[in-house]
Every structure is written in structure tokens, then in C-alpha cells.
Amino acid sequence: MLRLFQQHELRKGKELNGMWDFVREDTGKAYRLPVPGCWEQHPDMLAYRGQGAYRTKLAVEQDTCLRLEFKGVSHTARVFLDGEAVTEHYNAFTPFAAVIPGVKAGEHELTVQVDNSFGEHSALHIPNDYYTYGGITRGVCMEEIPEVYIERVHFTPQYRDGVWRGRTEVTVRSTGRSVGSSVNGSVSSIDSSVSCGKTAFCVSGWLGENAMMEMAGEVEPGGETILTTEQEFAGITPWTPEEPALYLLKTRLSVDGKEIDDCIERVGFRTVSVKGGHILLNDSRIFMKGFNRHEDHGMCGCAIPLQLMAQDLDLMRDMGANAVRTCHYPNDELFLDLCDERGILVWEENHARGLDLEHMMNPNFDRQCEDCIREMIENHYNHPSIVIWGILNECASETEEGRKKYAAQYAQIRRMDQSRPTTSATCRHFTDICLDLPDVVSFNMYSGWYQDVPVKERHEQEMDWIASAGGAGKPVIVSEFGAAAIYGCRDRSRCKWSEERQADIIRENLEVYQKDPRLSGAFIWQFADCRVTEEGGWFATRARSHNNKGVVDEYRRPKIAYDTVKEFFENWNG
Ligand code: ADA
């Protein structure tokens, strides 16, 4: 299952999830591995960092234009059909697709060469305080599409004069020049059958009981056309955390009066804005109380199935949370679908954690960040649960060169989406020179764990500095706070690393943050323990090679702090 709703009624598609052949690059040994899945799940590859090739067969009943979509491959994929390169992609956390015209009827071999190695080629996946797994870690599907097809549909809800309106943008693409989707700048061609002249088409749509206005357009061979319509919608129930109403937006593409393609998106009517130092949802102030959650689980690494995603959200909800931060990368759309359905507020962010200026000056950094932001917003735009876009967690925001990169990334987000505020979690306390750039200021603070300082005093210092350093009048979020505990470590002395001490430190922090009406949110670091990379730095000092600041461990076994959080979150409405 790739999404929680059916995305097509007309377009023919099939998931390719299941058991694939796999050959490990370094030993040449062959395996059968599950897709989606991490190769680290196999006892031979518990810490394997390198390359490997997945293979499977697929069949098409008639000559077709094939679209292959990968929801996530960690961390670099090179995709081949019958030995011909069709696309490549960097970054485990964003979807990508290959469009291959001229595929003959019959059986074909799909090969995905996967690489999770570190080095200059990878500016974002580096040794870090989380683990970069290897594998085809999210779902895969194949679709048969016409030469002119619907590439994406973006819906922007608007509320004006007591009426819900919406802007629908439909991107129609022609495969005219038979190119793979130009992902990360890589474009491949299978054959050069160029259709001559433009194709005239018509787009129609429905949302709930509302018929959408028909739009007509034309598209150049190999080009794309974006058609936009705005209209009022009747009988709408807004999307709110309390009542997360969702609607299917169905669009159809016709050529010469014949319907040839379709696209179904699921949307919610809500607006997000920033005003008077607060974040507003449908013009009402919201307070985001929740967790930082890595896509990592003791049973399955980053390839988390729906049932375990649902369990995570059930546990967060049980603790009284209403929000989750996708630290530090875009999340699986299945998880975002669950958040849409459950009314969980999401801070989604691009892929970056703790990159200093040297890392940010990697020649691949700018392009890899730009690709990640583009793919994150192109694919996740319609999720009503996402209420804020984040970038560059704890990167070099204290430097002029770093500021240029922050500014460029905020500008890219604003070009792509004017409907959501932006933020970035800083740890460059008193030295950050980028607080004037985002709509919301966020900071990570470990009073009581890394800094043995009184929480209240340190918090006031931080809030005063933020107001003086460009954040005045902006909403403020405590994006990370917490402490570590080894699951099962109980000690009446309440020493560090005991569950008792973790609960105490979280309590001390919550007592302060809960009393500060200036805050628009507070995210505990972190929901669950997660694996970290041993090579490459101080993370090797992490006990068990895990970041142990979870309120539950990696198997979701609750620590004492679970009930401490529950006690506070259940009675905290900001
Ligand atoms: C930072 C970082 C997190 C995690 C945390 C910690 O704030 O943003 O990813 O590494 O510190 O546990 O120290």
C-alpha cells in the first residue's frame, strides 16, 4: 500500500512490493529481500554500508508508456529497465519516478542499484545522529500511462468572505521526447519517437458535490502545461485537528473527447497563517505540542509499515500530543495520510541535520537540498496536516555563507508554496544571524541534560535574545528539548541515564514551557530511541549506538517519562 486512498480509477497501476532478488556488491552474494525493506534486517547485513542491486520482473499486456514510481530508496538509486538506464535519484526521503515510453508487451527486468555509502557524493546523508539505512525502503509501483498524462494536481484552499474557495493547478506532461522524469538533473532517453505538434487536451474535475470548471489547453511534445482554476465550493466542512474532514479531488484528462488519464488527490479545507506572534489555523490560534519522530524502528529500520506508523500515532495521541515534527527529512506519504485522517499537525522539513559550514560547502549540497525541497513540496503539497515547512536543522546559520543558503532555501519554498509558514530549528544560540528570515523562530534547548542550567532562567535568556536578533513579533517554537534514558535503567538515585532522571528533566522543562504564553509549540526530543551511525564522529559515544532520548525505546516500550508527558500534554492547550 502506497497511499491510504485510491489515486486512480482510469490509469492502470500495480504495486511492485514483495520479494525481490538482491545481490550484495562487495561479496556478490545473492539474497531474496522484501521491498519495501532495509537490507540491515538481514543478519548478514546488520551494518552493511555500500552498494547492492535489487531485481524483479514486471509484465505489461500491451505496448505502453510505463511509469515507475519509487516512494523512497536509501539513499541513492540507479534504475534500469532491461539493462537500459532510465533514471537515478539521490535522497532516501523523497519520491521519484521514471517515465519510459515505447515499452513492448511482455516481461521485463527491473533493476535498482542502491547505494548507502558516505562520501563527497552525499552531502545530506552523512554519518549522523540517526542511521542511513540501505534498500528500497518505501513502496514501488508501476503504471501504464498515455503519451500525454496528468503529472500532478495541487489544491490550495482559501477562505474569503465566509466562503471556501480553492485554486486547483493541474500539470499535464507530454512524453513527446521519451525522457525519463528529469530527477536531480538526470535525464535519460529510451527512444526518440517524437510526436509532432502540440496535443490539445481538456481537464475536468469533481470535489465532493462540486463539479470543477473544465479547462482546455495544449502541450508541446516533451513539455508540460499547468492549467489553473479558482472557484467557490459549497457544502464544505473545514479540516481541523478536532474534525479533520477530507475530500477526494478527482481530475480527468481528455484528448479528442476521450478520457485517457486521471488523478485522485485527497485534500482538506484549512488555511494556515502567522499573526500577532501566533500560528493560526482557520484564523484560530493553534498550539503544537508533540514529538520529534525519526523514521526508525527496532523491528524494521526506516521501512516502517502502516501498522507500526499507526501505533506511533496512537501512542503520541495517548500522551496527549497533537503534533509531530518529521525530523530531519520528508516522511513517507502513508504516514502523512494518517496524520491527515487523524488531525495531527505536521512540521515537515527538508533533509539536513547538524551540517556545519564545511558540510554546507560540499559542491553537491545546494543541488541536493534544492531537489529535496522541490520533491517534498511537489509530492506533499496537498496534505492539510502539514502546517509548516522547516529547513536545515542546526546548520551553519551563524555564518554569512550559511545565511545565503538559508535565504535561498526559504525563497525556494515561498516560490513553490505561499500557503504555509516557514521555520528552522537553530542551536546557534546568541550567534544565529538568520532569525529574520523565517516566519516562525524555533530553537533546540537541552536545559538539564547538555547544559546544567535552570530551565526558566535559560529560557528567558533565549526568548530575550530571539526578540533582539530578528525574531521580534514572530511565533516561537521550542523545537527540541528532552533527555536520555536507557530503557529499563531504573535507579532511585535518579542518576543521569535512568528513566527517573529523564522524566524529571522533561517535567522541569514542561513546567516552564507550559507557563509561557508566548510559545506556539513545543516538541519533545524525541518520540522513540533511534539508531545512529557509529563511524564518523561523536555519535560513536552514544550508548548502544542509539540516540536514547526517546520517551519510548526503539521497540515502542514506554519509559517512565511516558506518563510524565501524558500528565502535561493532556492539560496543555497553549
Ligand atoms: C540536536 C539534533 C537532534 C539530536 C539532538 C540530540 O538538537 O537536532 O537531531 O541529535 O540534538 O539528541 O543531541
XYZ file of C-alpha atoms and ligand atoms in Angstrom:
587
model
C 0.000 0.000 0.000
C 1.459 3.317 -1.115
C -1.370 5.647 -0.045
C -4.485 5.392 2.140
C -6.773 6.191 -0.774
C -7.052 5.066 -4.379
C -5.188 7.520 -6.616
C -6.651 6.390 -9.940
C -9.864 4.954 -11.376
C -8.783 5.118 -15.010
C -4.980 4.777 -15.019
C -3.836 1.186 -14.780
C -1.373 0.564 -11.989
C 0.140 -2.171 -9.847
C 2.320 -2.209 -6.759
C 5.680 -3.988 -7.092
C 6.062 -4.580 -3.363
C 7.112 -8.109 -2.458
C 10.230 -10.299 -2.524
C 12.940 -9.125 -4.938
C 16.295 -10.667 -5.857
C 19.242 -8.851 -4.311
C 22.988 -9.130 -4.898
C 25.367 -7.526 -2.447
C 28.036 -5.599 -4.326
C 31.038 -6.386 -2.109
C 30.602 -10.145 -1.786
C 28.448 -10.922 -4.817
C 26.256 -13.000 -2.520
C 22.620 -13.314 -3.594
C 19.568 -12.927 -1.388
C 15.812 -12.601 -1.613
C 14.845 -9.394 0.203
C 11.468 -7.786 0.937
C 10.566 -4.499 -0.785
C 9.960 -2.189 0.950
C 12.659 -3.069 3.457
C 16.145 -2.299 4.771
C 18.954 -4.688 3.967
C 20.125 -4.254 7.567
C 17.212 -6.505 8.575
C 19.151 -9.452 7.177
C 21.664 -10.931 9.693
C 24.421 -10.804 7.037
C 23.966 -7.038 6.553
C 23.288 -5.585 10.012
C 25.676 -2.691 9.417
C 26.369 -3.012 5.685
C 27.300 0.279 4.072
C 27.857 0.072 0.327
C 26.043 -0.959 -2.815
C 23.684 -3.697 -3.910
C 21.349 -4.471 -6.806
C 17.664 -5.340 -6.478
C 15.939 -7.120 -9.364
C 12.379 -8.083 -10.191
C 10.315 -8.950 -13.222
C 7.358 -6.965 -14.431
C 4.970 -7.620 -17.307
C 2.796 -5.397 -19.495
C -0.052 -6.816 -21.565
C 0.278 -4.342 -24.421
C 2.805 -1.890 -25.816
C 2.710 1.033 -23.380
C 4.296 4.054 -21.793
C 5.476 2.805 -18.404
C 5.711 4.997 -15.306
C 7.697 3.576 -12.406
C 7.332 5.378 -9.064
C 9.598 4.842 -6.062
C 8.428 6.346 -2.766
C 11.909 6.073 -1.249
C 15.273 4.394 -1.966
C 18.062 4.803 0.583
C 19.949 6.685 -0.290
C 20.864 6.649 -4.000
C 19.078 4.698 -6.759
C 20.093 3.959 -10.317
C 17.171 2.395 -12.165
C 17.441 0.175 -15.241
C 14.762 -1.464 -17.393
C 16.066 -4.419 -19.411
C 19.559 -3.109 -18.755
C 18.832 0.414 -20.056
C 19.332 3.252 -17.535
C 16.017 5.079 -17.063
C 16.636 7.373 -14.099
C 18.642 7.977 -10.955
C 17.855 9.678 -7.685
C 19.617 10.864 -4.542
C 17.968 11.054 -1.122
C 16.123 8.339 0.756
C 13.266 10.573 1.795
C 11.608 11.867 -1.359
C 9.680 10.067 -4.099
C 10.803 9.946 -7.725
C 9.519 8.487 -10.968
C 10.747 7.292 -14.344
C 8.548 7.596 -17.444
C 9.536 5.154 -20.199
C 7.624 5.373 -23.499
C 7.746 2.568 -26.036
C 7.782 -0.419 -23.650
C 6.740 -3.533 -25.593
C 4.131 -6.022 -24.381
C 5.660 -8.886 -22.412
C 8.010 -9.447 -19.467
C 10.758 -7.026 -18.484
C 13.542 -6.897 -15.902
C 13.630 -4.000 -13.457
C 16.968 -3.416 -11.713
C 17.611 -0.883 -8.964
C 21.209 -0.333 -7.949
C 21.185 1.029 -4.407
C 23.987 2.830 -2.583
C 24.017 3.965 1.057
C 27.701 4.851 1.230
C 29.085 8.082 2.626
C 31.427 10.451 0.826
C 31.525 13.731 -1.070
C 28.829 12.437 -3.428
C 26.410 12.584 -0.495
C 26.100 15.983 1.156
C 22.993 15.188 3.198
C 23.300 11.510 4.084
C 26.426 11.670 6.249
C 27.492 9.925 9.474
C 24.948 11.367 11.880
C 22.824 11.133 14.984
C 20.409 8.912 13.050
C 21.030 5.980 10.736
C 21.134 5.972 6.948
C 19.808 2.539 6.073
C 20.203 0.740 2.745
C 17.485 -0.536 0.484
C 14.273 0.151 -1.376
C 12.793 1.376 1.877
C 9.400 2.659 0.737
C 6.857 1.293 -1.783
C 7.225 0.895 -5.538
C 4.528 0.898 -8.205
C 4.233 0.639 -11.976
C 1.615 2.430 -14.067
C 0.680 2.424 -17.743
C 0.152 5.997 -18.884
C -0.735 7.708 -22.175
C 1.856 9.797 -24.026
C 0.093 12.873 -22.536
C -0.783 12.431 -18.874
C -1.566 14.212 -15.600
C 1.726 14.615 -13.732
C 0.316 16.245 -10.591
C -2.584 18.183 -9.144
C -2.069 20.812 -6.434
C -5.005 22.193 -4.466
C -4.792 25.377 -2.382
C -7.792 26.017 -0.101
C -8.755 29.652 0.531
C -11.348 31.225 2.821
C -12.774 34.611 1.881
C -15.918 36.475 2.968
C -17.305 33.406 4.682
C -16.894 31.211 1.608
C -14.461 28.346 0.963
C -12.683 28.635 -2.333
C -9.887 26.646 -3.885
C -7.182 27.001 -6.513
C -6.558 23.851 -8.499
C -3.390 23.552 -10.568
C -3.183 20.618 -12.954
C 0.190 19.804 -14.518
C -0.150 17.939 -17.797
C 3.021 16.474 -19.313
C 3.820 15.042 -22.714
C 6.371 12.309 -23.104
C 6.937 13.508 -26.664
C 10.720 13.222 -26.463
C 10.573 9.973 -24.497
C 12.550 11.189 -21.497
C 12.737 9.727 -18.007
C 11.475 12.187 -15.444
C 14.276 14.699 -15.065
C 15.074 13.908 -11.471
C 18.140 15.513 -9.870
C 19.177 16.762 -13.273
C 19.472 13.266 -14.736
C 17.569 12.826 -17.944
C 17.705 9.663 -19.982
C 16.072 8.716 -23.226
C 14.918 5.317 -24.388
C 13.950 6.085 -27.927
C 13.468 9.302 -29.796
C 9.933 8.825 -31.063
C 8.908 12.454 -31.126
C 5.261 13.123 -31.637
C 4.848 16.055 -33.963
C 2.939 19.190 -32.917
C 1.122 20.126 -29.774
C -1.557 17.993 -28.181
C -4.829 19.692 -27.337
C -6.495 18.395 -24.178
C -9.301 19.094 -21.719
C -9.288 18.703 -17.920
C -12.423 18.263 -15.819
C -12.826 17.529 -12.144
C -15.003 16.943 -9.092
C -14.572 17.692 -5.428
C -17.266 16.349 -3.147
C -20.578 17.529 -4.599
C -18.860 20.282 -6.583
C -18.095 19.926 -10.263
C -14.927 21.758 -11.179
C -14.742 24.115 -14.095
C -13.499 22.478 -17.263
C -10.149 23.694 -18.584
C -8.707 23.349 -22.049
C -5.053 23.503 -23.001
C -2.326 22.165 -25.218
C 1.095 20.750 -24.535
C 4.289 20.668 -26.599
C 5.908 17.300 -27.278
C 8.066 16.530 -24.240
C 6.799 19.617 -22.484
C 4.408 20.440 -19.672
C 1.416 22.735 -19.293
C -0.050 23.910 -15.985
C -3.716 24.855 -16.011
C -5.155 26.729 -13.034
C -8.716 27.346 -11.979
C -10.196 29.012 -8.930
C -13.731 28.561 -7.719
C -16.059 28.510 -4.740
C -17.005 25.223 -3.118
C -20.328 24.556 -1.420
C -21.136 22.272 1.484
C -17.606 22.240 2.842
C -16.607 21.090 6.347
C -13.237 22.619 7.215
C -10.240 20.454 8.144
C -9.378 20.945 11.837
C -7.446 18.790 14.348
C -10.777 18.103 16.048
C -12.689 17.350 12.826
C -10.175 16.518 10.046
C -12.630 16.497 7.127
C -11.094 15.261 3.874
C -12.342 15.355 0.299
C -11.306 13.468 -2.805
C -10.393 15.761 -5.674
C -10.866 13.796 -8.889
C -9.496 15.088 -12.188
C -9.810 13.573 -15.661
C -7.781 14.313 -18.802
C -9.424 14.037 -22.230
C -7.940 14.203 -25.717
C -10.217 14.334 -28.755
C -13.185 13.871 -26.395
C -11.839 10.598 -24.977
C -10.830 10.291 -21.322
C -7.271 8.982 -21.306
C -5.951 9.622 -17.790
C -6.993 10.600 -14.289
C -5.621 11.619 -10.892
C -7.267 11.474 -7.469
C -5.878 13.613 -4.656
C -7.185 13.932 -1.078
C -7.436 17.446 0.293
C -8.666 19.377 3.322
C -10.052 22.892 3.593
C -7.909 24.777 6.039
C -5.728 27.860 5.974
C -2.518 28.476 7.932
C -1.211 31.938 8.738
C 1.037 33.816 11.152
C -0.344 36.811 13.021
C 0.447 38.666 16.241
C 3.144 36.223 17.244
C 0.917 33.174 16.829
C 0.256 30.457 14.258
C -3.370 30.442 13.109
C -5.301 27.592 11.553
C -8.571 28.812 10.002
C -7.889 32.104 11.793
C -7.832 30.410 15.209
C -4.624 30.174 17.225
C -3.054 26.711 17.413
C -0.511 25.337 19.837
C 1.648 22.466 18.583
C 2.542 20.032 21.372
C 4.240 16.857 20.303
C 7.287 14.904 19.388
C 10.227 14.737 17.072
C 9.934 11.395 15.312
C 12.647 9.674 13.276
C 11.504 7.086 10.743
C 13.240 4.304 12.620
C 12.016 1.193 14.417
C 13.844 -1.668 16.128
C 11.898 -4.203 14.071
C 12.322 -2.746 10.568
C 14.703 0.210 10.456
C 13.315 3.086 8.372
C 10.973 0.854 6.319
C 8.091 1.283 8.751
C 4.837 -0.431 7.713
C 1.420 1.136 8.115
C 0.524 -0.773 11.280
C 3.628 0.495 13.107
C 3.086 4.039 11.817
C -0.456 3.869 13.185
C 0.854 2.568 16.509
C 3.269 5.535 16.743
C 0.430 7.984 16.238
C -1.793 6.081 18.683
C 0.936 6.332 21.336
C 1.527 10.044 20.655
C -2.212 10.690 20.839
C -2.409 8.655 24.052
C 0.177 11.016 25.528
C -1.960 13.988 24.513
C 0.154 15.159 21.583
C -1.442 16.988 18.661
C 1.680 17.480 16.514
C 4.723 15.725 15.089
C 7.967 17.031 13.553
C 9.382 14.888 10.772
C 12.969 15.245 11.996
C 15.060 15.681 9.888
C 13.651 14.858 6.470
C 10.437 14.458 4.455
C 8.359 11.497 5.603
C 6.569 8.608 3.935
C 3.283 9.765 2.379
C 1.485 6.907 4.136
C 2.407 8.499 7.455
C 1.262 11.913 6.239
C -2.024 10.347 5.061
C -2.531 9.032 8.610
C -1.836 12.500 10.027
C -4.395 13.980 7.596
C -7.027 11.480 8.757
C -6.276 11.935 12.450
C -5.920 15.714 12.521
C -2.279 15.581 13.638
C -0.424 18.834 12.884
C 2.829 18.237 10.991
C 6.066 20.234 10.789
C 7.747 18.675 7.768
C 11.310 19.602 6.913
C 13.914 19.086 4.251
C 16.758 16.676 4.813
C 19.541 18.164 6.929
C 20.860 17.642 10.425
C 23.697 19.452 12.097
C 25.584 20.356 8.914
C 28.370 22.822 9.693
C 29.699 25.254 7.096
C 32.182 22.743 5.740
C 29.349 20.314 5.085
C 27.210 23.078 3.558
C 30.037 23.981 1.185
C 30.045 20.452 -0.265
C 29.682 21.007 -4.050
C 26.596 18.755 -4.034
C 24.884 20.458 -1.078
C 22.872 23.194 -2.825
C 21.568 20.946 -5.596
C 20.731 18.081 -3.237
C 18.853 20.451 -0.913
C 17.034 22.083 -3.822
C 15.977 18.690 -5.199
C 14.791 17.600 -1.754
C 12.709 20.732 -1.182
C 11.218 20.578 -4.673
C 10.280 16.906 -4.371
C 8.985 17.390 -0.809
C 6.606 20.186 -1.823
C 5.634 18.757 -5.224
C 4.618 15.461 -3.594
C 3.320 16.613 -0.190
C 1.619 19.889 -1.105
C -1.941 18.625 -0.677
C -1.592 17.244 2.862
C -3.694 19.513 5.111
C -1.867 18.148 8.170
C 1.380 19.829 7.070
C 1.088 23.315 8.565
C 4.733 24.436 8.420
C 7.793 23.764 6.258
C 11.144 23.523 8.025
C 14.707 23.590 6.695
C 18.296 22.926 7.772
C 18.074 21.693 11.367
C 21.042 23.087 13.363
C 23.087 24.003 10.317
C 25.544 26.908 9.925
C 23.093 29.760 10.451
C 25.711 31.743 12.350
C 27.757 32.378 9.181
C 27.296 34.725 6.220
C 27.809 31.879 3.726
C 25.290 29.799 5.631
C 22.811 32.693 5.638
C 22.923 32.856 1.852
C 21.911 29.193 1.706
C 19.158 29.591 4.297
C 17.787 32.581 2.374
C 17.871 30.685 -0.930
C 16.006 27.718 0.557
C 13.323 29.852 2.189
C 12.906 31.649 -1.148
C 12.514 28.335 -2.968
C 9.832 27.210 -0.527
C 7.953 30.515 -0.868
C 8.081 30.288 -4.671
C 6.532 26.842 -4.518
C 4.062 27.371 -1.655
C 2.690 30.655 -0.312
C 0.110 28.857 1.812
C 2.325 27.722 4.690
C 4.782 29.472 7.038
C 8.464 28.523 7.240
C 10.854 27.850 10.098
C 14.186 26.306 11.013
C 15.372 24.807 14.307
C 18.519 26.562 15.491
C 21.110 25.682 18.106
C 23.341 28.646 17.250
C 22.255 30.404 20.404
C 23.203 34.118 20.621
C 25.129 33.837 17.320
C 22.435 32.926 14.777
C 22.135 35.592 12.028
C 19.141 34.109 10.225
C 16.214 34.664 12.631
C 14.872 37.462 10.432
C 14.361 35.063 7.509
C 11.660 32.542 8.600
C 8.045 33.234 9.547
C 8.411 31.251 12.793
C 11.507 31.095 15.014
C 12.374 27.710 16.503
C 15.177 26.637 18.805
C 16.533 23.411 20.286
C 17.342 23.552 24.005
C 18.604 20.840 26.364
C 18.485 22.547 29.740
C 19.110 19.922 32.392
C 20.761 17.472 30.003
C 23.551 19.059 27.948
C 23.519 22.309 29.917
C 23.156 22.019 33.666
C 21.314 25.311 33.916
C 17.973 26.341 35.452
C 15.358 25.851 32.744
C 13.402 29.054 33.425
C 16.467 31.310 33.516
C 17.905 29.844 30.335
C 14.527 30.050 28.593
C 14.132 33.747 29.394
C 17.655 34.408 28.121
C 16.767 32.628 24.873
C 13.460 34.456 24.399
C 15.118 37.830 25.057
C 17.868 37.056 22.554
C 15.364 35.907 19.907
C 13.412 39.149 20.256
C 16.608 41.161 19.827
C 18.083 39.121 16.956
C 15.373 39.305 14.314
C 12.636 37.207 15.853
C 10.623 40.016 17.458
C 6.861 39.599 16.937
C 7.234 36.142 15.401
C 5.748 32.916 16.748
C 8.312 30.881 18.685
C 8.514 27.088 18.970
C 10.733 25.047 21.262
C 11.544 22.516 18.550
C 13.572 20.163 20.734
C 14.001 19.537 24.439
C 14.464 16.357 26.462
C 16.940 13.935 27.966
C 18.221 10.408 27.534
C 17.396 7.232 29.426
C 18.273 3.647 28.762
C 15.037 1.634 28.697
C 14.882 -0.484 31.869
C 17.539 1.521 33.685
C 15.837 2.326 36.975
C 17.755 3.966 39.817
C 16.422 5.519 42.994
C 19.326 7.956 42.931
C 17.668 9.315 39.773
C 21.121 9.471 38.180
C 21.610 10.503 34.558
C 20.596 7.831 32.047
C 17.981 6.463 34.439
C 14.379 6.596 33.400
C 13.639 8.534 36.569
C 16.071 11.344 35.635
C 14.747 11.575 32.089
C 11.235 12.003 33.472
C 12.469 14.644 35.940
C 14.236 16.703 33.259
C 11.270 16.532 30.887
C 8.995 17.564 33.739
C 11.212 20.537 34.658
C 11.177 21.698 31.033
C 7.451 21.192 30.551
C 6.714 23.119 33.752
C 8.460 26.163 32.273
C 7.271 25.918 28.686
C 3.681 25.252 29.683
C 3.612 28.564 31.536
C 4.931 30.641 28.631
C 2.020 32.077 26.597
C 4.487 33.397 24.015
C 5.164 29.882 22.721
C 3.354 28.431 19.711
C 4.673 24.956 20.167
C 6.917 22.512 21.999
C 8.327 19.272 20.571
C 9.962 16.698 22.823
C 13.191 15.179 21.610
C 12.325 12.531 20.946
C 9.384 10.127 20.485
C 11.403 6.881 20.198
C 15.039 5.857 20.547
C 16.711 5.636 17.152
C 19.834 4.022 15.741
C 22.805 6.295 14.993
C 25.855 5.835 12.786
C 28.930 4.706 14.675
C 31.522 5.804 12.160
C 32.380 9.427 11.731
C 32.341 11.194 14.997
C 30.925 11.742 18.433
C 27.864 9.614 17.751
C 30.150 6.652 18.495
C 29.874 7.684 22.143
C 26.123 7.047 22.059
C 25.226 4.134 24.333
C 24.067 1.122 22.228
C 24.800 3.191 19.113
C 21.385 4.703 19.657
C 20.082 8.144 20.460
C 18.371 7.176 23.711
C 16.207 10.269 24.235
C 13.037 8.511 23.242
C 10.061 8.574 25.588
C 9.629 5.045 24.255
C 12.506 2.827 23.132
C 13.031 1.679 19.557
C 10.510 -1.146 20.082
C 7.996 1.407 21.444
C 8.291 0.152 25.030
C 7.349 3.138 27.217
C 9.784 4.654 29.713
C 8.680 6.404 32.932
C 8.661 9.730 31.052
C 5.685 8.476 29.000
C 3.311 9.226 31.876
C 5.074 12.495 32.697
C 4.425 13.735 29.170
C 0.840 12.469 29.329
C 0.265 14.376 32.591
C 1.345 17.663 30.963
C 0.168 17.339 27.357
C -3.347 16.347 28.346
C -3.752 19.633 30.227
C -1.934 21.989 27.850
C -3.699 23.992 25.187
C -1.143 26.754 24.734
C 20.126 18.079 18.218
C 19.590 17.476 16.912
C 18.876 16.165 17.096
C 19.599 15.264 18.108
C 19.701 16.016 19.442
C 20.434 15.180 20.483
O 19.248 19.012 18.746
O 18.711 18.367 16.254
O 18.847 15.504 15.832
O 20.880 14.960 17.618
O 20.462 17.192 19.245
O 19.912 14.134 20.848
O 21.514 15.619 20.899
